[in-house]
Amino acid sequence: MKEATAKPHLTVVEDEAALVELLRYNFEKEGFRVTTATDGEAALVTIAESKPDLVILDWMLPHVSGLEVCRQLRRKSETRDLPIIMLTARGEEADRVRGLEVGADDYVAKPFSPSELIARVRAVLRRAKPSSAQDLLTFGGLVMDLSAHRVLRDGRSIHLGPTEFRLLRFLLERPGRVYSREQLLDAVWGRDIYVEPRTVDVHIRRLRKAINAPGEMDLIRTVRSAGYALDETTDA
Ligand code: CA
């Protein structure tokens, strides 16, 4: 199958030169365009200038850590939805969760194979790409404008990361229906990738935080041992 679209563009942020070259070689071979930065400050400049489709961000960087770069990217409107995959030498679950909580879309522990990372990048890019079947999805004061890639609740603008956006979109397509973590993983993350069911909880928590202002009704219902639904009658 021929690709009619422009090459996807990645920025690799990593201070280990050998790893940068390994990633550049492998991603270019797979048809990606690759720009690089070797520290956190340079990364913020490179990303602002070159506007990549996705960032591969090492956790351990000189000067400004990967975690802080991620946080700063999420704070700016231009990069709020930019897909980010974090690389880390630490394999602990707590770090994985921390990475996801500052706004990374996925997390790959070192050492990893280039083909594993390529598969993750493809999956994240696929979910980040908005498709235009229907323009507006609404429920309980929530409005998702798919063409403008915007979400409002009672007229208030809501900022979501790409994964939360996909998750909310999926829930908005069938309000009231309960989905298990596995069903959400298949629908939002894709079947070809292994993601722990706990990851769903992390993203649901982020989604709740984003859409529910203090004192507002929680629009996401937790169904014990079953999963989650978008609902106006909450009993979590
Ligand atoms: Ca590093």
Tab-separated table of C-alpha atoms and ligand atoms in Angstrom:
chain	number	residue	atom	x	y	z
A	1	MET	CA	0.000	0.000	0.000
A	2	LYS	CA	1.340	3.411	-0.943
A	3	GLU	CA	1.419	6.240	1.552
A	4	ALA	CA	-0.113	9.334	0.048
A	5	THR	CA	0.403	11.439	3.150
A	6	ALA	CA	3.532	13.352	4.174
A	7	LYS	CA	6.114	11.519	6.240
A	8	PRO	CA	5.274	11.475	9.936
A	9	HIS	CA	7.706	13.668	11.831
A	10	LEU	CA	9.268	12.669	15.136
A	11	THR	CA	11.455	14.581	17.544
A	12	VAL	CA	13.753	12.297	19.537
A	13	VAL	CA	14.920	13.860	22.810
A	14	GLU	CA	17.782	11.850	24.281
A	15	ASP	CA	21.300	12.691	25.460
A	16	GLU	CA	22.888	9.340	24.596
A	17	ALA	CA	24.302	9.897	21.120
A	18	ALA	CA	24.454	6.190	20.241
A	19	LEU	CA	20.779	5.690	21.061
A	20	VAL	CA	19.791	8.811	19.112
A	21	GLU	CA	21.571	7.481	16.026
A	22	LEU	CA	20.073	4.017	16.444
A	23	LEU	CA	16.575	5.518	16.647
A	24	ARG	CA	17.179	7.913	13.778
A	25	TYR	CA	18.419	5.067	11.568
A	26	ASN	CA	15.491	2.793	12.383
A	27	PHE	CA	12.758	5.414	12.133
A	28	GLU	CA	14.097	6.864	8.882
A	29	LYS	CA	14.197	3.354	7.436
A	30	GLU	CA	10.502	3.074	8.381
A	31	GLY	CA	9.655	6.284	6.535
A	32	PHE	CA	9.682	8.785	9.387
A	33	ARG	CA	11.297	12.208	9.378
A	34	VAL	CA	13.439	12.613	12.489
A	35	THR	CA	14.668	15.705	14.306
A	36	THR	CA	16.654	15.424	17.519
A	37	ALA	CA	17.508	17.308	20.702
A	38	THR	CA	20.004	16.248	23.355
A	39	ASP	CA	18.729	18.143	26.393
A	40	GLY	CA	15.453	19.406	27.781
A	41	GLU	CA	15.935	23.085	26.960
A	42	ALA	CA	16.941	22.367	23.375
A	43	ALA	CA	13.962	20.014	23.108
A	44	LEU	CA	11.476	22.767	23.982
A	45	VAL	CA	12.989	25.035	21.320
A	46	THR	CA	13.199	22.313	18.651
A	47	ILE	CA	9.620	21.197	19.271
A	48	ALA	CA	8.272	24.761	19.147
A	49	GLU	CA	10.081	25.397	15.862
A	50	SER	CA	9.669	22.114	14.023
A	51	LYS	CA	6.161	21.137	15.241
A	52	PRO	CA	6.606	17.349	15.145
A	53	ASP	CA	3.716	14.854	15.026
A	54	LEU	CA	5.101	12.989	18.026
A	55	VAL	CA	7.897	13.304	20.598
A	56	ILE	CA	9.997	10.463	21.964
A	57	LEU	CA	11.208	11.863	25.247
A	58	ASP	CA	13.864	10.394	27.505
A	59	TRP	CA	13.160	10.719	31.215
A	60	MET	CA	16.811	11.252	32.246
A	61	LEU	CA	18.125	14.377	30.507
A	62	PRO	CA	20.678	16.996	31.505
A	63	HIS	CA	19.408	20.397	32.821
A	64	VAL	CA	15.659	19.942	32.398
A	65	SER	CA	14.323	16.407	32.990
A	66	GLY	CA	12.048	14.622	30.540
A	67	LEU	CA	9.259	14.777	33.082
A	68	GLU	CA	9.574	18.576	33.289
A	69	VAL	CA	9.710	18.881	29.474
A	70	CYS	CA	6.506	16.849	29.307
A	71	ARG	CA	4.858	19.084	31.900
A	72	GLN	CA	5.872	22.236	30.036
A	73	LEU	CA	4.644	20.909	26.697
A	74	ARG	CA	1.266	20.123	28.239
A	75	ARG	CA	1.005	23.646	29.619
A	76	LYS	CA	1.235	25.337	26.209
A	77	SER	CA	-1.820	25.361	23.994
A	78	GLU	CA	0.212	24.601	20.843
A	79	THR	CA	1.655	21.405	22.308
A	80	ARG	CA	-1.122	20.395	24.688
A	81	ASP	CA	-2.252	17.579	22.397
A	82	LEU	CA	1.167	16.640	21.050
A	83	PRO	CA	1.623	12.873	21.432
A	84	ILE	CA	4.528	12.030	23.769
A	85	ILE	CA	6.148	8.664	24.425
A	86	MET	CA	8.511	8.633	27.393
A	87	LEU	CA	11.623	6.475	27.554
A	88	THR	CA	13.007	5.456	30.862
A	89	ALA	CA	15.584	3.246	32.448
A	90	ARG	CA	13.244	2.730	35.355
A	91	GLY	CA	10.770	-0.037	34.925
A	92	GLU	CA	8.795	0.531	38.084
A	93	GLU	CA	5.050	0.842	37.913
A	94	ALA	CA	5.099	3.961	40.094
A	95	ASP	CA	7.285	5.770	37.554
A	96	ARG	CA	5.144	4.602	34.711
A	97	VAL	CA	2.085	6.020	36.405
A	98	ARG	CA	3.923	9.265	37.207
A	99	GLY	CA	4.923	9.633	33.558
A	100	LEU	CA	1.341	9.126	32.431
A	101	GLU	CA	0.093	11.560	35.049
A	102	VAL	CA	2.231	14.446	33.805
A	103	GLY	CA	0.711	13.876	30.386
A	104	ALA	CA	2.747	11.276	28.488
A	105	ASP	CA	0.638	9.122	26.169
A	106	ASP	CA	2.759	6.047	26.511
A	107	TYR	CA	5.874	4.807	28.213
A	108	VAL	CA	8.617	2.458	27.032
A	109	ALA	CA	11.172	1.082	29.499
A	110	LYS	CA	14.812	0.714	28.498
A	111	PRO	CA	16.171	-1.521	27.162
A	112	PHE	CA	13.694	-1.864	24.302
A	113	SER	CA	13.943	-3.030	20.715
A	114	PRO	CA	13.550	-0.416	17.967
A	115	SER	CA	10.701	-2.460	16.495
A	116	GLU	CA	8.823	-2.324	19.802
A	117	LEU	CA	9.193	1.458	19.932
A	118	ILE	CA	8.151	1.790	16.277
A	119	ALA	CA	4.976	-0.205	17.019
A	120	ARG	CA	4.201	2.055	19.990
A	121	VAL	CA	4.781	5.197	17.927
A	122	ARG	CA	2.468	3.943	15.192
A	123	ALA	CA	-0.240	3.090	17.711
A	124	VAL	CA	-0.046	6.500	19.416
A	125	LEU	CA	-0.113	8.320	16.076
A	126	ARG	CA	-3.102	6.282	14.963
A	127	ARG	CA	-5.109	7.173	18.035
A	128	ALA	CA	-4.088	10.823	17.872
A	129	LYS	CA	-5.371	11.205	14.326
A	130	PRO	CA	-8.903	12.569	14.403
A	131	SER	CA	-11.289	10.948	11.953
A	132	SER	CA	-14.298	12.882	10.718
A	133	ALA	CA	-17.314	10.589	10.707
A	134	GLN	CA	-19.529	12.850	12.749
A	135	ASP	CA	-18.854	16.445	13.714
A	136	LEU	CA	-20.442	16.913	17.128
A	137	LEU	CA	-20.909	14.469	19.990
A	138	THR	CA	-22.876	15.681	22.997
A	139	PHE	CA	-23.928	14.412	26.405
A	140	GLY	CA	-24.881	16.028	29.730
A	141	GLY	CA	-23.515	19.462	28.901
A	142	LEU	CA	-20.456	18.042	27.155
A	143	VAL	CA	-19.877	18.931	23.519
A	144	MET	CA	-17.099	17.355	21.503
A	145	ASP	CA	-16.418	19.056	18.198
A	146	LEU	CA	-14.501	16.488	16.194
A	147	SER	CA	-13.579	18.724	13.287
A	148	ALA	CA	-12.198	21.480	15.525
A	149	HIS	CA	-10.834	18.873	17.980
A	150	ARG	CA	-12.398	20.791	20.872
A	151	VAL	CA	-14.351	19.830	23.974
A	152	LEU	CA	-16.676	22.063	25.984
A	153	ARG	CA	-18.650	21.451	29.151
A	154	ASP	CA	-21.476	23.941	29.684
A	155	GLY	CA	-19.585	26.283	27.393
A	156	ARG	CA	-16.326	25.966	29.322
A	157	SER	CA	-13.354	24.895	27.254
A	158	ILE	CA	-11.823	21.580	28.338
A	159	HIS	CA	-8.261	20.610	27.532
A	160	LEU	CA	-7.586	16.928	27.003
A	161	GLY	CA	-4.499	14.965	26.037
A	162	PRO	CA	-4.817	12.825	22.902
A	163	THR	CA	-5.556	9.635	24.839
A	164	GLU	CA	-8.239	11.280	27.018
A	165	PHE	CA	-9.744	12.784	23.877
A	166	ARG	CA	-10.021	9.334	22.253
A	167	LEU	CA	-11.346	7.828	25.454
A	168	LEU	CA	-14.031	10.497	25.853
A	169	ARG	CA	-14.937	10.261	22.192
A	170	PHE	CA	-15.452	6.516	22.498
A	171	LEU	CA	-17.621	6.946	25.628
A	172	LEU	CA	-19.585	9.772	23.977
A	173	GLU	CA	-20.444	7.548	21.051
A	174	ARG	CA	-22.577	5.334	23.328
A	175	PRO	CA	-23.480	7.141	26.547
A	176	GLY	CA	-24.792	4.923	29.341
A	177	ARG	CA	-23.144	1.802	28.058
A	178	VAL	CA	-20.659	0.166	30.439
A	179	TYR	CA	-17.283	-0.775	29.013
A	180	SER	CA	-14.749	-3.045	30.655
A	181	ARG	CA	-11.121	-1.969	30.872
A	182	GLU	CA	-10.294	-4.545	28.195
A	183	GLN	CA	-12.936	-3.151	25.853
A	184	LEU	CA	-11.610	0.361	26.388
A	185	LEU	CA	-8.055	-0.825	25.783
A	186	ASP	CA	-9.070	-2.453	22.504
A	187	ALA	CA	-11.064	0.539	21.337
A	188	VAL	CA	-8.785	3.357	22.442
A	189	TRP	CA	-5.295	1.867	22.502
A	190	GLY	CA	-5.733	-0.835	19.835
A	191	ARG	CA	-5.478	-4.590	19.946
A	192	ASP	CA	-1.966	-4.822	18.580
A	193	ILE	CA	-0.357	-3.318	21.620
A	194	TYR	CA	0.012	-4.533	25.170
A	195	VAL	CA	-1.124	-2.012	27.757
A	196	GLU	CA	-1.865	-2.918	31.347
A	197	PRO	CA	-5.526	-2.570	32.360
A	198	ARG	CA	-4.395	-0.193	35.130
A	199	THR	CA	-3.420	2.326	32.469
A	200	VAL	CA	-7.126	2.741	31.734
A	201	ASP	CA	-7.698	3.833	35.339
A	202	VAL	CA	-4.933	6.434	35.062
A	203	HIS	CA	-6.472	7.950	31.945
A	204	ILE	CA	-10.017	7.814	33.359
A	205	ARG	CA	-8.724	9.707	36.395
A	206	ARG	CA	-7.172	12.340	34.133
A	207	LEU	CA	-10.334	12.552	32.071
A	208	ARG	CA	-12.479	13.024	35.175
A	209	LYS	CA	-10.171	15.736	36.460
A	210	ALA	CA	-10.405	17.536	33.125
A	211	ILE	CA	-14.161	17.393	32.552
A	212	ASN	CA	-15.504	17.729	36.113
A	213	ALA	CA	-14.963	21.113	37.750
A	214	PRO	CA	-15.219	21.115	41.569
A	215	GLY	CA	-18.872	20.752	42.605
A	216	GLU	CA	-19.983	19.526	39.199
A	217	MET	CA	-21.594	16.150	38.670
A	218	ASP	CA	-19.111	13.407	37.782
A	219	LEU	CA	-20.148	12.330	34.284
A	220	ILE	CA	-18.142	9.111	34.415
A	221	ARG	CA	-19.627	6.258	36.346
A	222	THR	CA	-17.374	3.586	37.804
A	223	VAL	CA	-19.092	0.216	37.755
A	224	ARG	CA	-17.342	-1.921	40.308
A	225	SER	CA	-15.547	-4.937	38.775
A	226	ALA	CA	-17.165	-4.139	35.420
A	227	GLY	CA	-15.694	-0.913	34.083
A	228	TYR	CA	-16.765	2.595	33.178
A	229	ALA	CA	-19.651	4.399	31.531
A	230	LEU	CA	-20.577	7.936	30.673
A	231	ASP	CA	-23.606	8.609	32.818
A	232	GLU	CA	-25.521	11.360	34.597
A	233	THR	CA	-26.522	9.205	37.557
A	234	THR	CA	-23.332	8.663	39.498
A	235	ASP	CA	-22.989	6.316	42.407
A	236	ALA	CA	-19.248	5.722	42.468
B	1	CA	CA	19.233	9.945	28.939
